[in-house]
Structure formats: C-alpha cells, structure tokens
Coordinates of C-alpha atoms in Angstrom, one line a residue:
Chain A
M12 CA -0.6 -38.3 2.9
T13 CA 1.3 -36.2 0.4
V14 CA 0.3 -32.8 -0.8
M15 CA -3.0 -32.8 -2.6
T16 CA -3.3 -32.1 -6.3
R17 CA -5.8 -29.6 -7.6
E18 CA -8.2 -32.3 -8.7
E19 CA -8.1 -33.9 -5.2
T20 CA -8.7 -30.6 -3.5
E21 CA -11.6 -29.8 -5.8
A22 CA -13.1 -33.3 -5.2
L23 CA -12.7 -32.8 -1.5
I24 CA -14.6 -29.5 -1.6
Q25 CA -17.4 -31.1 -3.7
E26 CA -17.6 -34.0 -1.3
V27 CA -18.0 -31.7 1.7
L28 CA -20.6 -29.5 0.0
E29 CA -22.7 -32.6 -0.8
V30 CA -24.8 -32.4 2.4
Y31 CA -26.0 -28.8 1.8
P32 CA -29.4 -28.0 0.1
E33 CA -29.0 -26.8 -3.5
K34 CA -29.1 -23.1 -2.7
A35 CA -26.7 -23.2 0.3
K36 CA -24.3 -25.4 -1.7
K37 CA -24.2 -22.9 -4.5
D38 CA -23.4 -20.1 -2.1
R39 CA -20.8 -22.0 -0.1
A40 CA -19.0 -23.2 -3.2
K41 CA -17.9 -19.7 -3.9
H42 CA -16.1 -19.5 -0.6
L43 CA -14.1 -22.6 -0.9
A44 CA -11.3 -23.0 -3.5
P45 CA -8.0 -24.6 -4.2
N46 CA -5.2 -22.0 -4.2
D47 CA -4.0 -20.8 -7.6
Q48 CA -0.7 -19.1 -7.4
S49 CA -0.9 -17.9 -11.0
L50 CA -3.7 -15.5 -10.3
E51 CA -3.1 -11.9 -9.4
Q52 CA -6.6 -11.3 -8.1
S53 CA -8.3 -13.5 -5.6
K54 CA -11.8 -12.7 -6.7
K55 CA -11.4 -15.0 -9.7
C56 CA -11.2 -18.0 -7.3
I57 CA -12.8 -17.0 -4.0
T58 CA -15.6 -14.8 -2.7
S59 CA -15.2 -13.1 0.6
N60 CA -16.8 -10.5 3.0
K61 CA -20.3 -11.8 2.3
K62 CA -23.1 -12.4 4.7
S63 CA -22.9 -15.8 6.5
L64 CA -25.6 -18.3 5.6
P65 CA -28.4 -18.6 8.2
G66 CA -28.2 -22.0 9.9
V67 CA -24.5 -22.7 9.6
M68 CA -22.1 -22.4 12.5
T69 CA -20.0 -19.4 11.6
I70 CA -17.1 -18.3 13.7
R71 CA -17.4 -14.5 13.0
G72 CA -17.9 -11.7 15.5
C73 CA -19.9 -8.4 15.2
A74 CA -19.1 -4.8 14.5
Y75 CA -19.0 -4.1 18.3
A76 CA -16.4 -6.8 18.7
G77 CA -14.3 -5.2 15.9
S78 CA -14.4 -1.7 17.5
K79 CA -14.5 -2.3 21.2
G80 CA -12.6 -5.6 21.3
V81 CA -10.0 -4.9 18.7
V82 CA -9.3 -1.3 17.7
W83 CA -10.4 0.9 20.7
G84 CA -10.3 -1.5 23.6
P85 CA -6.5 -1.8 24.0
I86 CA -6.0 2.0 24.2
K87 CA -5.2 1.9 27.9
D88 CA -5.7 5.4 29.3
M89 CA -9.2 5.9 27.9
I90 CA -12.4 4.4 29.3
H91 CA -14.4 2.5 26.8
I92 CA -18.1 2.5 27.7
S93 CA -20.1 -0.5 26.4
H94 CA -23.2 1.5 25.8
G95 CA -26.3 -0.7 26.0
P96 CA -27.2 -3.9 27.9
V97 CA -24.5 -5.3 30.2
G98 CA -23.8 -8.6 28.4
C99 CA -21.8 -7.5 25.4
G100 CA -19.2 -5.9 27.6
Q101 CA -19.2 -8.3 30.4
Y102 CA -18.8 -11.5 28.4
S103 CA -16.0 -10.1 26.3
R104 CA -14.2 -8.5 29.2
A105 CA -10.5 -9.0 29.2
G106 CA -10.9 -11.8 26.6
R107 CA -8.2 -10.4 24.3
R108 CA -4.8 -10.5 26.0
N109 CA -3.7 -7.0 25.1
Y110 CA -0.9 -6.5 27.6
Y111 CA -0.2 -3.0 28.9
I112 CA 1.8 -1.1 31.5
G113 CA 0.0 0.9 34.1
T114 CA -2.1 0.5 37.3
T115 CA -5.5 -0.9 36.3
G116 CA -8.3 1.2 37.8
V117 CA -6.1 4.2 38.4
N118 CA -4.5 5.3 35.2
T119 CA -5.2 2.4 32.8
F120 CA -8.5 0.6 32.3
V121 CA -8.2 -2.0 29.6
T122 CA -9.3 -5.1 31.5
M123 CA -12.2 -3.3 33.3
N124 CA -15.7 -3.3 32.0
F125 CA -17.7 -0.1 31.9
T126 CA -21.3 -0.2 30.8
T127 CA -24.5 1.8 30.9
D128 CA -26.4 -1.4 31.8
F129 CA -29.6 -0.6 29.8
Q130 CA -32.9 -1.6 31.3
E131 CA -36.4 -1.6 29.7
K132 CA -37.0 2.0 30.6
D133 CA -33.8 3.1 28.8
I134 CA -35.0 1.4 25.7
V135 CA -38.4 3.0 26.0
F136 CA -37.4 6.5 27.0
G137 CA -33.9 6.7 25.5
G138 CA -30.5 6.3 27.1
D139 CA -28.8 9.6 26.6
K140 CA -29.5 10.8 30.1
K141 CA -28.1 7.6 31.5
L142 CA -25.0 8.0 29.3
D143 CA -24.5 11.5 30.6
K144 CA -24.8 10.4 34.2
T145 CA -22.4 7.4 33.5
I146 CA -19.7 9.8 32.2
D147 CA -20.1 12.0 35.3
E148 CA -19.7 9.0 37.6
I149 CA -16.6 7.9 35.6
E150 CA -15.1 11.4 36.0
T151 CA -15.7 11.2 39.8
L152 CA -14.4 7.7 40.3
F153 CA -11.6 7.6 37.7
P154 CA -10.4 11.2 37.4
L155 CA -7.1 10.1 35.8
N156 CA -8.7 8.8 32.6
K157 CA -7.6 10.7 29.5
G158 CA -10.7 10.3 27.5
I159 CA -13.8 8.3 26.9
T160 CA -15.2 6.3 24.0
I161 CA -18.8 5.3 23.7
Q162 CA -19.0 1.9 22.0
S163 CA -22.6 1.4 20.9
E164 CA -24.3 -1.9 21.2
C165 CA -27.2 -2.9 19.0
P166 CA -30.1 -1.1 20.8
I167 CA -28.5 2.3 20.5
G168 CA -28.9 2.3 16.7
L169 CA -32.4 0.7 17.0
I170 CA -33.8 3.3 19.3
G171 CA -31.9 6.2 17.7
D172 CA -30.1 7.7 20.6
D173 CA -28.0 10.8 19.8
I174 CA -24.7 9.8 21.4
E175 CA -22.8 12.4 19.3
A176 CA -24.7 15.2 21.1
V177 CA -23.8 13.7 24.5
S178 CA -20.2 13.4 23.4
K179 CA -20.0 17.0 22.4
K180 CA -21.6 18.2 25.6
K181 CA -19.3 16.1 27.8
N182 CA -16.3 17.2 25.8
D183 CA -17.2 20.8 26.5
E184 CA -17.7 20.1 30.2
T185 CA -14.6 18.0 30.9
G186 CA -12.2 19.1 28.2
K187 CA -11.3 15.5 27.5
T188 CA -11.7 13.6 24.3
V189 CA -15.1 11.9 24.1
V190 CA -15.6 9.7 21.1
P191 CA -18.9 8.3 20.0
V192 CA -18.5 5.1 18.0
R193 CA -21.5 3.9 15.9
C194 CA -20.4 0.3 16.0
E195 CA -23.8 -1.4 16.6
G196 CA -23.4 -5.1 16.3
F197 CA -25.9 -5.5 13.5
R198 CA -23.9 -3.4 11.1
G199 CA -22.1 -5.3 8.4
V200 CA -21.4 -9.0 8.0
S201 CA -18.6 -9.4 10.5
Q202 CA -16.3 -7.6 12.8
S203 CA -14.5 -6.2 9.8
L204 CA -17.0 -3.3 9.5
G205 CA -16.4 -2.6 13.1
H206 CA -12.7 -2.0 12.4
H207 CA -13.6 0.4 9.6
I208 CA -16.1 2.3 11.8
A209 CA -13.6 2.5 14.6
N210 CA -10.9 3.8 12.2
D211 CA -13.3 6.4 10.9
A212 CA -14.1 7.5 14.5
V213 CA -10.4 7.9 15.2
R214 CA -10.1 10.0 12.1
D215 CA -13.1 12.2 12.9
W216 CA -12.8 12.6 16.7
A217 CA -9.2 12.1 17.8
L218 CA -6.5 12.1 15.2
G219 CA -6.3 15.7 14.3
A220 CA -6.3 17.1 17.9
R221 CA -2.7 18.3 17.7
D222 CA -2.6 19.4 14.1
D223 CA -1.8 23.1 15.0
D224 CA 0.6 22.2 17.8
N225 CA 4.2 22.0 16.8
S226 CA 5.6 21.7 20.4
F227 CA 6.4 18.0 19.9
E228 CA 10.0 17.6 18.9
T229 CA 10.3 15.3 15.9
T230 CA 13.3 13.4 14.5
P231 CA 13.8 12.0 11.0
Y232 CA 13.5 8.5 12.4
D233 CA 10.0 8.7 13.9
V234 CA 7.7 5.7 13.1
A235 CA 4.4 4.4 14.4
I236 CA 3.5 0.7 14.8
I237 CA 0.0 0.4 13.4
G238 CA -2.2 -2.6 13.9
D239 CA -0.3 -4.5 16.6
Y240 CA -2.5 -5.3 19.5
N241 CA 0.2 -6.5 21.8
I242 CA -1.3 -9.9 22.3
G243 CA 1.0 -11.5 24.9
G244 CA 3.5 -8.7 24.4
D245 CA 3.8 -8.8 20.6
A246 CA 4.2 -5.1 20.1
W247 CA 7.0 -5.0 22.7
S248 CA 9.0 -7.7 21.0
S249 CA 8.6 -5.8 17.7
R250 CA 9.3 -2.4 19.2
I251 CA 12.8 -3.4 20.6
L252 CA 13.9 -4.5 17.1
L253 CA 12.8 -1.2 15.6
E254 CA 14.5 0.8 18.4
E255 CA 17.7 -1.2 18.1
M256 CA 18.0 -0.2 14.5
G257 CA 17.8 3.4 15.4
L258 CA 14.2 4.3 14.8
R259 CA 12.0 6.0 17.3
V260 CA 8.6 4.5 17.9
V261 CA 6.3 7.3 18.7
A262 CA 3.0 5.4 18.8
Q263 CA 1.7 1.9 19.2
W264 CA -1.8 1.3 17.7
S265 CA -3.4 0.2 19.7
G266 CA -1.8 -2.5 22.0
D267 CA -0.3 -0.7 25.0
G268 CA -1.3 2.6 23.2
S269 CA -2.6 5.8 24.6
I270 CA -4.6 8.7 23.3
S271 CA -1.6 11.0 23.3
E272 CA 0.2 8.5 21.1
I273 CA -2.7 8.6 18.7
E274 CA -2.7 12.4 18.6
L275 CA 1.1 12.4 17.9
T276 CA 0.9 9.8 15.1
P277 CA 0.4 12.5 12.3
K278 CA 3.9 13.8 13.2
V279 CA 5.7 10.5 12.3
K280 CA 7.7 9.9 9.1
L281 CA 6.5 6.4 8.3
N282 CA 3.6 4.2 9.4
L283 CA 4.4 0.5 9.8
V284 CA 1.2 -1.5 9.3
H285 CA 1.1 -5.0 10.7
C286 CA -2.6 -5.8 10.7
Y287 CA -3.6 -4.5 7.3
R288 CA -7.2 -5.6 7.6
S289 CA -8.1 -3.6 10.7
M290 CA -6.0 -0.5 10.2
N291 CA -5.4 0.1 6.5
Y292 CA -8.2 2.7 6.5
I293 CA -6.5 5.1 8.9
S294 CA -3.1 4.5 7.2
R295 CA -4.6 5.5 3.9
H296 CA -6.2 8.6 5.5
M297 CA -2.9 9.6 7.0
E298 CA -1.2 9.2 3.7
E299 CA -3.6 11.5 2.0
K300 CA -3.9 14.1 4.7
Y301 CA -0.4 14.1 6.3
N302 CA 1.6 12.7 3.5
I303 CA 2.9 9.8 5.6
P304 CA 3.7 6.7 3.6
W305 CA 2.8 3.4 5.0
I306 CA 4.2 -0.1 4.5
E307 CA 3.0 -3.5 5.5
Y308 CA 5.5 -5.7 7.4
N309 CA 5.5 -9.1 8.9
F310 CA 7.4 -10.0 12.1
F311 CA 6.5 -13.7 12.2
G312 CA 9.5 -16.0 11.8
P313 CA 13.1 -15.0 11.1
T314 CA 12.8 -15.1 7.2
K315 CA 9.9 -12.7 7.1
T316 CA 11.3 -10.5 9.9
V317 CA 14.6 -10.0 8.2
E318 CA 12.8 -9.2 4.9
S319 CA 10.6 -6.7 6.7
L320 CA 13.4 -5.1 8.7
R321 CA 15.3 -4.5 5.5
K322 CA 12.2 -3.1 3.8
I323 CA 11.6 -0.7 6.7
A324 CA 15.3 0.4 6.7
S325 CA 15.1 1.1 2.9
Y326 CA 12.9 4.0 3.7
F327 CA 15.6 5.7 5.8
D328 CA 19.2 6.7 5.4
E329 CA 22.4 4.5 5.4
S330 CA 23.0 4.7 9.1
I331 CA 19.7 2.9 9.7
Q332 CA 20.3 0.4 7.0
Q333 CA 23.7 -0.4 8.5
K334 CA 22.2 -0.8 12.0
C335 CA 19.5 -2.9 10.6
E336 CA 22.2 -5.4 9.3
E337 CA 23.9 -5.3 12.7
V338 CA 20.6 -6.1 14.4
I339 CA 20.0 -9.0 12.0
E340 CA 23.6 -10.3 12.7
K341 CA 23.1 -9.9 16.4
Y342 CA 20.0 -12.1 16.5
R343 CA 21.1 -14.6 13.8
P344 CA 22.9 -17.0 16.3
E345 CA 19.7 -16.9 18.5
W346 CA 17.3 -18.0 15.8
D347 CA 19.7 -20.4 14.2
A348 CA 19.9 -22.2 17.6
V349 CA 16.1 -22.2 17.7
I350 CA 15.8 -23.7 14.3
A351 CA 18.6 -26.2 15.0
K352 CA 16.7 -27.4 18.1
Y353 CA 13.1 -27.5 16.9
R354 CA 13.3 -28.1 13.1
P355 CA 14.2 -31.8 13.4
R356 CA 11.3 -32.3 15.7
L357 CA 8.7 -30.5 13.5
E358 CA 10.0 -31.0 10.0
G359 CA 7.4 -32.1 7.5
K360 CA 4.4 -31.6 9.7
K361 CA 1.3 -30.2 8.1
V362 CA -0.7 -27.3 9.5
M363 CA -4.2 -26.0 8.9
L364 CA -5.0 -22.5 9.9
Y365 CA -8.3 -20.6 10.3
V366 CA -7.9 -17.2 11.9
G367 CA -8.8 -13.6 11.3
G368 CA -7.1 -10.4 10.3
L369 CA -3.5 -10.9 9.1
R370 CA -2.5 -14.3 10.6
P371 CA -3.8 -16.7 8.0
R372 CA -1.0 -15.4 5.7
H373 CA 1.5 -13.8 8.1
V374 CA 2.3 -16.9 10.2
I375 CA 3.0 -19.1 7.2
G376 CA 6.6 -17.9 7.2
S377 CA 7.0 -18.9 10.9
Y378 CA 5.9 -22.5 10.1
E379 CA 8.0 -22.7 7.0
D380 CA 11.1 -21.6 9.0
L381 CA 10.5 -24.7 11.1
G382 CA 10.1 -27.0 8.1
M383 CA 6.4 -27.2 8.5
E384 CA 3.9 -26.9 5.7
V385 CA 0.6 -25.0 5.7
V386 CA -1.9 -27.1 3.8
G387 CA -5.0 -25.0 4.3
T388 CA -5.8 -21.5 5.4
G389 CA -8.8 -19.2 5.7
Y390 CA -10.0 -15.9 7.0
E391 CA -13.0 -15.3 9.3
F392 CA -13.6 -11.9 7.9
G393 CA -11.0 -11.2 5.2
H394 CA -11.8 -9.2 2.1
N395 CA -10.6 -9.6 -1.5
D396 CA -7.4 -7.7 -0.8
D397 CA -6.4 -10.1 2.0
Y398 CA -6.8 -13.1 -0.3
D399 CA -4.9 -11.3 -3.0
R400 CA -2.0 -11.2 -0.6
T401 CA -2.5 -14.8 0.4
L402 CA -2.4 -16.4 -3.0
K403 CA 1.4 -16.0 -3.3
E404 CA 2.2 -17.1 0.2
M405 CA 0.4 -20.5 -0.1
G406 CA 1.4 -23.5 -2.0
D407 CA -0.4 -24.3 -5.3
A408 CA -3.7 -26.2 -4.9
T409 CA -3.7 -25.9 -1.1
L410 CA -7.1 -25.4 0.4
L411 CA -8.5 -21.9 0.9
Y412 CA -11.7 -21.5 2.9
D413 CA -13.5 -18.2 3.6
D414 CA -15.8 -17.9 6.6
V415 CA -15.7 -21.7 7.0
T416 CA -18.5 -23.3 8.9
G417 CA -18.1 -25.6 11.8
Y418 CA -19.1 -28.6 9.7
E419 CA -16.9 -27.8 6.7
F420 CA -13.9 -27.3 8.9
E421 CA -14.3 -30.6 10.7
E422 CA -14.8 -32.5 7.4
F423 CA -11.7 -30.8 5.9
V424 CA -9.6 -31.8 8.9
K425 CA -10.9 -35.4 8.7
K426 CA -9.9 -35.7 5.1
V427 CA -6.7 -33.6 5.0
K428 CA -5.5 -35.0 8.3
P429 CA -3.2 -32.1 9.3
D430 CA -0.7 -32.7 12.2
L431 CA -1.6 -29.4 13.8
I432 CA -4.5 -26.9 13.7
G433 CA -4.2 -23.2 14.5
S434 CA -7.6 -21.5 15.2
G435 CA -9.6 -20.1 18.1
I436 CA -11.0 -21.2 21.4
K437 CA -14.4 -22.2 19.9
E438 CA -12.6 -24.7 17.6
K439 CA -10.1 -25.9 20.1
Y440 CA -11.9 -28.6 22.1
I441 CA -13.7 -30.1 19.1
F442 CA -10.4 -30.9 17.4
Q443 CA -8.6 -31.9 20.6
K444 CA -11.3 -34.5 21.2
M445 CA -10.8 -35.6 17.6
G446 CA -7.2 -36.3 18.6
V447 CA -5.6 -33.5 16.5
P448 CA -3.0 -31.2 18.2
F449 CA -4.3 -27.7 18.4
R450 CA -2.9 -24.2 19.1
Q451 CA -5.0 -21.1 19.6
M452 CA -3.7 -18.6 17.1
H453 CA -5.8 -15.7 18.3
S454 CA -4.5 -15.5 21.8
W455 CA -1.4 -17.6 21.4
D456 CA -2.9 -20.1 23.8
Y457 CA -2.1 -17.9 26.8
S458 CA 1.6 -17.8 25.7
G459 CA 3.4 -15.3 23.5
P460 CA 4.8 -13.0 22.3
Y461 CA 5.2 -14.5 18.8
H462 CA 6.5 -11.4 17.0
G463 CA 10.1 -10.7 16.3
F464 CA 13.1 -12.9 17.0
D465 CA 12.4 -13.3 20.7
G466 CA 8.8 -14.3 19.8
F467 CA 10.0 -16.9 17.3
A468 CA 11.8 -18.9 20.0
I469 CA 8.5 -19.0 22.0
F470 CA 6.5 -19.9 18.9
A471 CA 8.8 -22.8 18.1
H472 CA 8.8 -24.1 21.7
D473 CA 5.0 -23.9 21.8
M474 CA 4.5 -25.7 18.5
D475 CA 6.9 -28.5 19.6
M476 CA 5.2 -28.7 23.1
T477 CA 1.8 -29.2 21.5
L478 CA 2.7 -31.4 18.5
N479 CA 5.1 -33.8 20.3
N480 CA 3.1 -34.0 23.5
P481 CA 2.9 -37.7 24.6
C482 CA -0.8 -37.4 25.3
W483 CA -1.8 -37.8 21.6
S484 CA -0.8 -41.5 21.7
K485 CA -3.0 -42.0 24.8
L486 CA -6.3 -41.0 23.3
K487 CA -7.6 -44.6 22.9
A488 CA -8.4 -46.7 25.9
P489 CA -5.6 -49.2 26.5
W490 CA -7.8 -52.3 25.9
K491 CA -8.9 -50.8 22.5
V492 CA -5.3 -50.2 21.2
D493 CA -4.3 -53.1 19.0
E494 CA -0.7 -54.4 19.2
A495 CA 0.5 -52.9 16.0
E496 CA -0.4 -49.5 17.0
E497 CA 1.1 -50.0 20.4
S498 CA 4.5 -50.9 19.0
V499 CA 4.5 -47.8 16.9
A500 CA 3.6 -45.7 19.9
A501 CA 6.3 -47.3 21.9
S502 CA 9.0 -46.6 19.3
A503 CA 7.9 -43.0 18.8
Chain B
M11 CA -21.0 8.1 -6.8
P12 CA -18.5 6.3 -4.6
S13 CA -15.5 8.1 -3.0
V14 CA -12.4 6.6 -4.5
M15 CA -8.8 7.2 -3.5
I16 CA -6.1 7.4 -6.1
R17 CA -2.5 6.7 -5.0
R18 CA 0.8 5.4 -6.3
N19 CA 1.7 1.9 -5.2
D20 CA 5.2 0.6 -4.4
E21 CA 6.0 0.2 -8.1
G22 CA 5.0 3.8 -8.9
K23 CA 1.8 2.7 -10.7
L24 CA -1.4 4.6 -10.2
T25 CA -4.0 2.6 -8.3
L26 CA -7.7 3.2 -7.6
Y27 CA -9.2 2.2 -4.3
V28 CA -12.9 1.9 -3.6
A29 CA -13.3 1.5 0.2
K30 CA -16.9 0.5 0.0
K31 CA -16.4 -2.2 -2.6
D32 CA -13.1 -3.2 -1.1
L33 CA -11.5 -2.9 -4.5
E34 CA -8.0 -1.8 -5.2
D35 CA -6.6 -2.1 -8.7
V36 CA -4.0 -0.7 -11.0
I37 CA -5.1 1.9 -13.5
I38 CA -4.1 0.8 -16.9
S39 CA -5.3 3.8 -18.8
M40 CA -6.5 7.3 -18.0
E41 CA -8.3 9.6 -20.5
K42 CA -6.3 12.7 -19.8
S43 CA -2.8 13.0 -18.6
G44 CA 0.2 15.3 -19.1
D45 CA -0.5 18.7 -20.7
E46 CA -4.2 18.3 -21.4
G47 CA -5.2 17.7 -17.8
W48 CA -5.4 14.8 -15.4
G49 CA -8.4 12.5 -14.9
G50 CA -11.5 11.6 -16.9
T51 CA -12.4 8.0 -17.6
V52 CA -10.0 5.5 -16.1
V53 CA -9.8 1.8 -16.9
L54 CA -8.7 -0.7 -14.3
A55 CA -6.7 -3.8 -14.8
D56 CA -9.8 -5.9 -14.2
G57 CA -11.6 -4.1 -17.0
S58 CA -14.0 -1.9 -15.0
R59 CA -14.2 1.8 -15.8
Y60 CA -14.7 4.8 -13.6
Y61 CA -15.1 8.5 -14.4
F62 CA -14.1 11.5 -12.3
D63 CA -13.9 15.2 -13.3
P64 CA -10.4 15.9 -14.7
F65 CA -8.0 18.2 -12.9
D66 CA -6.0 20.8 -14.8
T67 CA -2.7 19.3 -13.6
E68 CA -1.7 16.2 -11.7
P69 CA -2.7 16.8 -8.0
K70 CA -0.7 15.8 -5.0
L71 CA -1.3 12.1 -4.5
P72 CA -3.0 10.3 -2.8
I73 CA -6.2 12.0 -3.3
T74 CA -9.9 11.2 -2.7
V75 CA -12.3 12.1 -5.5
R76 CA -16.0 11.5 -6.2
A77 CA -16.1 9.1 -9.1
R78 CA -18.9 7.2 -10.9
R79 CA -18.9 4.0 -12.7
A80 CA -18.5 4.6 -16.5
G81 CA -20.4 2.2 -18.7
G82 CA -19.1 -0.3 -21.2
E83 CA -17.0 -3.0 -19.5
L84 CA -14.1 -3.9 -21.6

C-alpha cells in the first residue's frame, strides 16, 4: 500500500469511529486527525490532554506513575517511599530500566521498593505516625541514603494526611532532604500531571539548597542533561558525545542522577532538555530564577544528533564548535557503516508509533535515517505543545492519534498495515499475535541504549532483527499455507 | 488570574506561556512598550487577549506575572 491521501485517512478515521455511540464518537473524533504540515498550531487539528472516555481501553498511567516512576524514581541515592498501600510500588518496581552505577541497597536504591504498606487502621486513624516510623527505620537500615521522597498514593489525598509536616520534622531530625510529593494517582488525566507535580516538588524542596554556597567550582562549559532517564544507558551514550566536544556534564536528570547533582544544576550555563514533556517546567523555572537558557535536543539517529550537537555548540565559543565538528567526523564512518549495512534491509518499510513523552516525534529521525517511513504516530499523554512540534516532523496526511484506545489502534493497524509497530508492553502481544513485527519503544525491548551514535547502531540492529525475523512467515500452520504464499516465502 | 510566564523564544520574539492551559504563543502586540512602560493588554497569535499590570520599564525576562483574560477575542 502506498502512502494514504488526506481523504483516505479521513475515511479511515470515520470508519473506525463508526462503532462508537454518538457521544463517544463525537469526543473521540477530536483526538484523531490526518497530519497537516501547513498548520503552526496543533489545536486546530487535534485535541489532547483530555480525560479518557470511561469504558475504552486507554494506555495511560496515573500521576503517581509520572512522579515516582518517571521523574523521582531514577534519582539513585535517595529513597522513594511509596506512601500508601503496597501494590502501587510493588507492581511497578524496577519496571523502568533506569540504569545506574552503585551498590543497590547500600548507597543506591532505584530498583528497591519502599512502602508504608497502609492497612485499614492507617486509613481510619491517619498514616502520619507510620510514615514517621518508616523514615526512622530507613535511617537505621540504610544510613547511606542522601535523602527521602514521599510519593503519595491515592489514599493520602483522600484521608488528608499532612505529609509536609512529617517531612519538615524529619528534615530537622536527620538533616537530610525530605521531599513530600503530592502525586496522588487520581490527580489529572494522565501521568503528565505527575511530571508537573514532581517538577514543582523539586523546585520547592530541593533545587535551591545550594543557592548561597559558591564552593562549587564552575567552568564556562557546564551543562546539565535534563529529561534523560537513562533507559538501557541512554544518558551515558549521550553524555560521552557532550564530553568529547569539551562540555562538562554537571548533572543528569534524572537517569543515574543524584540529589547533589540536582542541587548543583542551578550553577550550570545551559540546560539541555531531551524530554520536553516531563521536564520543561523545571527548565522554565531555572530560566527565570537562575537565568539559565534551555534548549531542546534530539539524539535519535545521526541526522538529528548532528543537528542537535551543532545547535548545542552554537551556544558556546569556537573551540567547542570546532571540537563538535571533530566529534561528528570521528563518528561519521561508524554510522555510515551502520546505514550501509541495514538500510538495504529496511528501506521503504512503514512504521506506526504510539508512545509517550518525546518519542512519538523524536525517533522519527532514526527511522528515516534507515530509509523507513513513519505512517502514524500518537502520544499517550502529550499536550498541545507536543503536537505543535510533531506536525512538521511527520509527513502530510499521516495519521495522528491522541490517547488512542485499544480498539482504535488495532483497527488502524489492520487498515494501514504497517511493517513494524513501536509501542509498549501492553500492546506488544496483541500485535505479535496479529502477525505484525513489534518493538517496545518505552523500554527498548530490554535492549538499548538508542541515544547518540553508539545507540543508533543498536537501534538499527534491533529493528532489522525484529523486522527480518524468519518467524513472521511461519505464523500460519503449514497445511493452511497455500502454494502461492509458500513460493513467496521461500524466495524471501 | 492565571500565572503566566513571558519569555523570548529562539527568534527573539516575546511569548506568553500559561502552564495551566498548556498554552504557549507568540505575542503579536502589546499595549505599552518602549518609553511609556511595558505591559498592559497583550494579543497572542491565536487571537486571545491577556492583561497584566504594566511595568515602568522592560523587566529582566523571563518573568512570571499574574494576568487575566481580557475580553473581546479578535
């Protein structure tokens, strides 16, 4: 199938919407649209960041997931207490592969689950005493922790516990940073509000700790990586490129990050924002309060990486700009070899994406470098500004879907027939059983890193491994395969 | 009375950002600028209007101010 025209895309959306009742149809229609490159503002074609319809299968998370899972969780030397019943923390434990260096249980705690394990009596009589006791126990058992965050689960907000008071008390007693985060799951429509709440908690309780302390020696080349969660080592493969071009990376937010890095971030000269959705809030704050400019960058695929490296270098003097060119030249043979090897195997294949955060638009460059085409993309929890940034990246009249439901996504795939789908674990097995190659684009399918030039080689290899896997021709039982198909399969 | 942040974008144009509404847009006109002060009613590229109390001179940007929606969509 060739690329769809605008009319075909619109017809497809109408056809898929047909099964909904009138009211649901009207609501969902606003979230599905063919891309229109001529628009500057996405709100003219697509609605986003609205409450999901009751009764549909949404793929979104909650505010707690956004704060504990995404923003705070990867900070390795702090202990993040899942304050409330045990389930929220336990079932999400170590689910996001935020790699880090350290000895788990001694000086780093990312993959561990700490919870106050609420019982009925805590709901009835309040859980502040239990929280107090939990923090004391943590101090006894894990004395090397550098601070504690209290990640509220739904009941905390419902019963009205005063976690701020407990935080202040414990901060006085231990002298360590104690951060209460009001990220109860029922807040907002998706994990996106959790990111915002977590950013505000960083701003109010942690960021300014060293404002009056000038003992940290700065250089004119200090930068911070903001919004890279080090999935499978992503932040490391980004960091080496920045260091090679002469910059000093002071902080990583928050993959493999630490509380002291966070406190030092106000001393940097430039904030490099990878995940705009989850960390633009704190970047804007630092721009206003500390006068630190921020830029968005994209380290997926060589074309975008080169573009971003040059953009970053343009904020510094000529020595950095020159080293930037040297770095690009150094890696050019490497990525040329990757493209030469994999492009012939992947050329012309169609991809559909449905992810969160930054990836629905950022990874498009990676696929295009391999000669693949992204024919549909969508965000779980994106806002208008995300779609604003997506319009120009996507081809005209390609499908955009916001907060797509399980049903819609399946129907789109049946009609558009992409060669590869990139989404999350909940979608993976449905599409694999439908016979469509699939990669998890949240966790890189237990592979990675995908950022930077080193990551691109792994990305290309993974896509090839999935798409050209011989298993896809074996999905039909041998006695059901007709001869025509068999000869095609044999020649492939 | 939402808090709005005013900053200059990469092209040097003034933009207004309303975190709560997730709106960021270029300011196409501002009631007072230059000698007579800085601020007042601003009109965004999408036609919506906001008002904030004018400053005497242009402040250091970005800056967060309390603004309110000014009536009369263009």
